[in-house]
PDB file of C-alpha atoms in Angstrom:
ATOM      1  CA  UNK D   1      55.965  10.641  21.750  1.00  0.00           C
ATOM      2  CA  UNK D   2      54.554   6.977  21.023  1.00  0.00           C
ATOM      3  CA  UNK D   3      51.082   8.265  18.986  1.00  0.00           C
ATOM      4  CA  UNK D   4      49.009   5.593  20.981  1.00  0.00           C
ATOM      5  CA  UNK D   5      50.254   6.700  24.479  1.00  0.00           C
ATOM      6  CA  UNK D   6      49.684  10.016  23.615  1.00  0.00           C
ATOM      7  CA  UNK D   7      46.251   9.199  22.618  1.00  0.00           C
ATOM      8  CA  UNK D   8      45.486   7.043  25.567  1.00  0.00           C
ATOM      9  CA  UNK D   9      46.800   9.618  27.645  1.00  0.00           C
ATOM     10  CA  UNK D  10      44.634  11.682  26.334  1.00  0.00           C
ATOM     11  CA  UNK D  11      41.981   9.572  26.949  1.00  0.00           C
ATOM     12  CA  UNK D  12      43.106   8.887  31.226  1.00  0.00           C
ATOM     13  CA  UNK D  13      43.214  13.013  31.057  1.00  0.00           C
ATOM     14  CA  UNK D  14      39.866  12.801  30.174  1.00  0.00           C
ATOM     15  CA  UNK D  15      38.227  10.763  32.639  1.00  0.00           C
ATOM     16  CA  UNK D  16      37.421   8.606  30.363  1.00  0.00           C
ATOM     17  CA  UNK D  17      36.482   4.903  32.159  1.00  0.00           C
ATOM     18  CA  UNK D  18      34.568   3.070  29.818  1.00  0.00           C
ATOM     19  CA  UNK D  19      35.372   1.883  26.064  1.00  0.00           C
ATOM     20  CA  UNK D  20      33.873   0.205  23.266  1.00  0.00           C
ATOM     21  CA  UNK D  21      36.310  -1.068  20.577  1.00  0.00           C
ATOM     22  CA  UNK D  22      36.488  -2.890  16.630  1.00  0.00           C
ATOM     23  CA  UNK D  23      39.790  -3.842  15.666  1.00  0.00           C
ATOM     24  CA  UNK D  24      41.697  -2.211  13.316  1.00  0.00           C
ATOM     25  CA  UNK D  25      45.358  -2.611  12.416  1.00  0.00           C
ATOM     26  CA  UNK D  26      46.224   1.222  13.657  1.00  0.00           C
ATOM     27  CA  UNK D  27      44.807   0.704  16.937  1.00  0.00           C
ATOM     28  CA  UNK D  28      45.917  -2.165  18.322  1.00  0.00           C
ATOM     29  CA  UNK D  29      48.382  -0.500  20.101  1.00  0.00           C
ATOM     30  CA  UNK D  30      46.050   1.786  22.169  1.00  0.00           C
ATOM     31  CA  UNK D  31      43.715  -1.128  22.621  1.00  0.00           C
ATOM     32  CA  UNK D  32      46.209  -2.954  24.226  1.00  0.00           C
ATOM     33  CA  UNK D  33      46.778  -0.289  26.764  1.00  0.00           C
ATOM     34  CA  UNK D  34      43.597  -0.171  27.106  1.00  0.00           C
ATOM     35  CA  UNK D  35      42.869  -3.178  27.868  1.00  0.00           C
ATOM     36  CA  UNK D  36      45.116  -3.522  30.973  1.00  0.00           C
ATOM     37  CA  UNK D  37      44.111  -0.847  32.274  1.00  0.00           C
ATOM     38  CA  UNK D  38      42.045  -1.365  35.826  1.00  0.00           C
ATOM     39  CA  UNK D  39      40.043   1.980  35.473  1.00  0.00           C
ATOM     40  CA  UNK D  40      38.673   1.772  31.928  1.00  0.00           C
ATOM     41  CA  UNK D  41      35.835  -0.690  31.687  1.00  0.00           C
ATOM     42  CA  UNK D  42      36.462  -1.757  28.192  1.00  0.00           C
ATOM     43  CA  UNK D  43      34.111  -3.854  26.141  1.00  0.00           C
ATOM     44  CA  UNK D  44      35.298  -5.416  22.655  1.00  0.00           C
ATOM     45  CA  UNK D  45      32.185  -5.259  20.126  1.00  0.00           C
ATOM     46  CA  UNK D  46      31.460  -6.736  16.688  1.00  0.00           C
ATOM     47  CA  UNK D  47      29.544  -3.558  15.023  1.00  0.00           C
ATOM     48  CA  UNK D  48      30.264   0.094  15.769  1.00  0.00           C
ATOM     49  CA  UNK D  49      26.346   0.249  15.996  1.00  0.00           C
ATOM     50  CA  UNK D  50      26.508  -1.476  18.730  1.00  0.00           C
ATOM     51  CA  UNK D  51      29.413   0.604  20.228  1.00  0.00           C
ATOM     52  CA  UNK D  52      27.134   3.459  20.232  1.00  0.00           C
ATOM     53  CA  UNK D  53      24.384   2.052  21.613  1.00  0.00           C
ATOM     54  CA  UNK D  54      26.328   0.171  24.670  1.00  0.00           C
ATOM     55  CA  UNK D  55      28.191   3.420  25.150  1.00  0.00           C
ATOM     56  CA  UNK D  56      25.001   5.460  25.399  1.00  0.00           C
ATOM     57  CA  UNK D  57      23.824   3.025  27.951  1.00  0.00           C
ATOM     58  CA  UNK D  58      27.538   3.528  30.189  1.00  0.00           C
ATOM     59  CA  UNK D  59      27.278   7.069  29.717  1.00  0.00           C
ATOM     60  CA  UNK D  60      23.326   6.263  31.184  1.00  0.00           C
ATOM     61  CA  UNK D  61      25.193   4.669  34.182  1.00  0.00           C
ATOM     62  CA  UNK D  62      27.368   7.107  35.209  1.00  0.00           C
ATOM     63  CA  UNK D  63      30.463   6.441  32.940  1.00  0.00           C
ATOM     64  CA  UNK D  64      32.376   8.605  30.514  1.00  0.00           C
ATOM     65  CA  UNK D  65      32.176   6.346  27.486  1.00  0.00           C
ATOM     66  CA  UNK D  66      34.459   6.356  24.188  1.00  0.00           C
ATOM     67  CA  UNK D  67      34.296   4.283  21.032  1.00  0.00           C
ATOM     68  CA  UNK D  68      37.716   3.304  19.511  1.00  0.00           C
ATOM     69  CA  UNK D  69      37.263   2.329  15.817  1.00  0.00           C
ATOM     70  CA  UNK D  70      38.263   2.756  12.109  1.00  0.00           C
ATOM     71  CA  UNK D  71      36.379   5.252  10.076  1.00  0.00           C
ATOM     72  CA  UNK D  72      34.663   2.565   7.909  1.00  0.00           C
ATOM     73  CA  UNK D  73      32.409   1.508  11.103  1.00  0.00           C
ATOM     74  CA  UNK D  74      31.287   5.407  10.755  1.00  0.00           C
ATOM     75  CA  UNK D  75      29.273   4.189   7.928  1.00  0.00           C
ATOM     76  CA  UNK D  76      27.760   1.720   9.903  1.00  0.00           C
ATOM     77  CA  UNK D  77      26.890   3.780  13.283  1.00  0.00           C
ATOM     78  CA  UNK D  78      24.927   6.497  11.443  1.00  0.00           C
ATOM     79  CA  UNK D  79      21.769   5.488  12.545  1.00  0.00           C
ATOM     80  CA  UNK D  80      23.065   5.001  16.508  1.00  0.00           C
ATOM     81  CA  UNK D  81      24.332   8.231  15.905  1.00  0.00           C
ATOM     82  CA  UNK D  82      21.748  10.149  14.880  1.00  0.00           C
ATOM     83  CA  UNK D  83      18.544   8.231  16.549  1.00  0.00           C
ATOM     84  CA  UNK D  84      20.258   8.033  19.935  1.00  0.00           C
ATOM     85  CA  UNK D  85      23.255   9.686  20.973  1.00  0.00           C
ATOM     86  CA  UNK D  86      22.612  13.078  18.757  1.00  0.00           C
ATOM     87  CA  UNK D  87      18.723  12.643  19.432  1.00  0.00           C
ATOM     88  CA  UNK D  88      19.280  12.164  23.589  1.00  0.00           C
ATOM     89  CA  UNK D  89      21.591  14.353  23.671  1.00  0.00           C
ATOM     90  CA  UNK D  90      24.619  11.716  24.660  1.00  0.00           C
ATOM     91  CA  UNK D  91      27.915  12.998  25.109  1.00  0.00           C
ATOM     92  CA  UNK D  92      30.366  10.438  23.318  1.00  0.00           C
ATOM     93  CA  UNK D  93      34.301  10.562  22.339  1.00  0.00           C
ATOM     94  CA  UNK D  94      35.071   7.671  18.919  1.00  0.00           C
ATOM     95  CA  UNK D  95      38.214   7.714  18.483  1.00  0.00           C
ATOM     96  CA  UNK D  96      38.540   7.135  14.867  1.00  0.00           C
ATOM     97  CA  UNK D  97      41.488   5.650  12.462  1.00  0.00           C
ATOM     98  CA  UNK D  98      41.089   7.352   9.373  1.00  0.00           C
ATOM     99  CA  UNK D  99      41.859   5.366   6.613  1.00  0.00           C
ATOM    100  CA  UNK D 100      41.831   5.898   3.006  1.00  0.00           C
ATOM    101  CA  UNK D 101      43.674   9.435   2.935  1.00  0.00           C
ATOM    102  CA  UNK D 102      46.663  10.371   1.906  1.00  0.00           C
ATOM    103  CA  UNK D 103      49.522   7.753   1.976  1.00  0.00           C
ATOM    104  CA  UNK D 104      46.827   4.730   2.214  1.00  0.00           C
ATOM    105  CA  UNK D 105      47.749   1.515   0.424  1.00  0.00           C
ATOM    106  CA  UNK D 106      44.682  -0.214   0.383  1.00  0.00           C
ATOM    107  CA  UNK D 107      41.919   1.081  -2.673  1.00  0.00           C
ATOM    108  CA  UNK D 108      39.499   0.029  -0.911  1.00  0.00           C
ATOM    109  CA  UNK D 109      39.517   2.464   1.910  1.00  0.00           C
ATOM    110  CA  UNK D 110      39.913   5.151  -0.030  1.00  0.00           C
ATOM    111  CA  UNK D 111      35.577   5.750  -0.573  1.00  0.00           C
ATOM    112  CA  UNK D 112      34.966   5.939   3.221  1.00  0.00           C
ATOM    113  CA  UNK D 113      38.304   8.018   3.411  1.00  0.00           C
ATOM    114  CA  UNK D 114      36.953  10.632   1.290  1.00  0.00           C
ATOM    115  CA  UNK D 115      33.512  10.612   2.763  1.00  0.00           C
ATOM    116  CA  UNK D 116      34.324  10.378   6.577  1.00  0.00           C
ATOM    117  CA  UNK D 117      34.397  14.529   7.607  1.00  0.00           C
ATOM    118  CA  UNK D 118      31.254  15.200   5.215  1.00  0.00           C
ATOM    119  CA  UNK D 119      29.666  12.988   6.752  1.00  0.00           C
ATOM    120  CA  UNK D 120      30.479  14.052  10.716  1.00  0.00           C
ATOM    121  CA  UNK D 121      29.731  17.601   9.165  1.00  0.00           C
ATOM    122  CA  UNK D 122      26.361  16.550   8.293  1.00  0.00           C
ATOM    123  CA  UNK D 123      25.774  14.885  11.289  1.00  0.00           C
ATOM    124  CA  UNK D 124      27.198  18.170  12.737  1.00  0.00           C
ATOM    125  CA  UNK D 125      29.377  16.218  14.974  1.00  0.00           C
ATOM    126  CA  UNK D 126      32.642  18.016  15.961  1.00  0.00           C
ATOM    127  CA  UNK D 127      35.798  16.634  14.967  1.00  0.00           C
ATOM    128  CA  UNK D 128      39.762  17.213  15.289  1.00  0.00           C
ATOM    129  CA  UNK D 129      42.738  16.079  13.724  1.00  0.00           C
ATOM    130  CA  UNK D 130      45.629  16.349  16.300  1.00  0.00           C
ATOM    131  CA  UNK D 131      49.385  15.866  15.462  1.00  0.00           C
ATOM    132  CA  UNK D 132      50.690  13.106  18.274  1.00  0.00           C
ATOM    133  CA  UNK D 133      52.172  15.945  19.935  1.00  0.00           C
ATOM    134  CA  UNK D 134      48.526  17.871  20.314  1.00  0.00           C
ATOM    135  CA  UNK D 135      46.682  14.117  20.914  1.00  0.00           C
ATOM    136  CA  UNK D 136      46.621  14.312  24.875  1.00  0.00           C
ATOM    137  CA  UNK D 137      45.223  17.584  25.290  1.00  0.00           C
ATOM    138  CA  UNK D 138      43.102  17.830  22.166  1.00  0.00           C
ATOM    139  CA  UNK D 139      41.143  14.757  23.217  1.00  0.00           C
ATOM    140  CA  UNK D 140      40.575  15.894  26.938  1.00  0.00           C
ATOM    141  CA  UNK D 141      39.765  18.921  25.731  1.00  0.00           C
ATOM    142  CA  UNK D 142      37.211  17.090  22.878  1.00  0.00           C
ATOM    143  CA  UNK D 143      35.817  15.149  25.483  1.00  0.00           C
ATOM    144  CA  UNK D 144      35.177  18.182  27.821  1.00  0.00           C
ATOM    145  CA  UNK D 145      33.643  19.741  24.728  1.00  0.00           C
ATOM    146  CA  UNK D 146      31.238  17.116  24.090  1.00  0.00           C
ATOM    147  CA  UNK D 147      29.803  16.280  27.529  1.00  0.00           C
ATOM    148  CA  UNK D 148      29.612  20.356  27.750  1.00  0.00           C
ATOM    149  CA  UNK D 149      27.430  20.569  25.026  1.00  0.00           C
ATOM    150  CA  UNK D 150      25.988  16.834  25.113  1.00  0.00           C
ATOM    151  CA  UNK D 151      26.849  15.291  21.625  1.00  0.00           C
ATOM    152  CA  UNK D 152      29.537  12.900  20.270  1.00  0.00           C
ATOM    153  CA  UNK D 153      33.317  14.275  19.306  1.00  0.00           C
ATOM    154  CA  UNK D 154      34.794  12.663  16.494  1.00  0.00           C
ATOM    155  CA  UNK D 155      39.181  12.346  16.679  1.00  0.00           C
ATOM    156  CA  UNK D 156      40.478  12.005  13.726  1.00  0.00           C
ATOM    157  CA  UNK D 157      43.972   9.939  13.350  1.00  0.00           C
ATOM    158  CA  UNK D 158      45.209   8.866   9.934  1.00  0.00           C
ATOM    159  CA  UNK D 159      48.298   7.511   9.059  1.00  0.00           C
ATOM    160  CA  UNK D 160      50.615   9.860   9.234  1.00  0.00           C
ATOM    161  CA  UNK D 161      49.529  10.348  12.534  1.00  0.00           C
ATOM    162  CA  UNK D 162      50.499   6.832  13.430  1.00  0.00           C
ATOM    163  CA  UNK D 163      53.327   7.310  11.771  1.00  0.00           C
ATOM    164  CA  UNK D 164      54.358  10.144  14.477  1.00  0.00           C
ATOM    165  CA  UNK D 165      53.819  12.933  11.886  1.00  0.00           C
TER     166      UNK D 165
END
């Protein structure tokens, strides 16, 4: 299966109806489904911060909010993270490209790669690393997870994963 159907499958299996997004090169795919999709409220932003912090306020209103970014913007939503959605108690899905592990061309990604799950650990935010044949029911079942117990889920997807491995 395409990886980003499965993963926006797993996203419609969910419930999920609203989405934040940054662009990244692994995404675009998914974002572009979506986008044209008439039941998910989606909302391009410029900082993952601010991801966080809109989705709080969705999941505020009654929506079932998700984040769609590359793990670099982790870096940058600590704070929102930890001050607001782990703080409140707000349940939150990012899916996250993981750059900078194994197979990754670009040096430069390869710092945030390595620091991406001790990081979520420390934040003690849950996260999974489904093959594209587990992505539809490991993210429903992530999401159920997290609105159960009323903190953010982190998905994991690196390149091989977008590769269909």
């Amino acid at each position: 299966m395409n990886p980003s159907i499965a993963v926006y499958r797993g996203l419609k299996s969910a419930g999920i109806d609203f989405a934040t997004s940054v662009p990244c090169v692994n995404l675009q795919e998914l974002l572009a489904l979506v986008e044209s999709d008439q039941e998910i409220l989606h909302l391009p932003v410029t900082r993952e911060e601010e991801g966080v912090g809109i989705c709080a306020g969705a999941w505020m209103g009654g929506r079932k909010p998700s984040l769609l970014m590359q793990n670099s913007g982790l870096g940058n939503s600590i704070n929102a993270l930890a001050s607001l959605d782990i703080l409140y108690r707000i349940p939150l899905i990012m899916i996250i490209s993981h750059r900078g592990v194994s197979g990754e061309p670009i040096i430069g990604q390869v710092p945030m790669g390595r620091l991406t799950i001790p990081l979520l650990d420390a934040l003690r935010i849950r996260h999974i690393s489904p093959r594209p044949d587990e992505a539809e029911q490991a993210i429903a079942e992530a999401w159920y997870r997290a609105a159960e117990e009323r903190r953010p889920a982190a998905v994991l997807l690196d390149l091989d994963f977008w590769r269909g491995k």
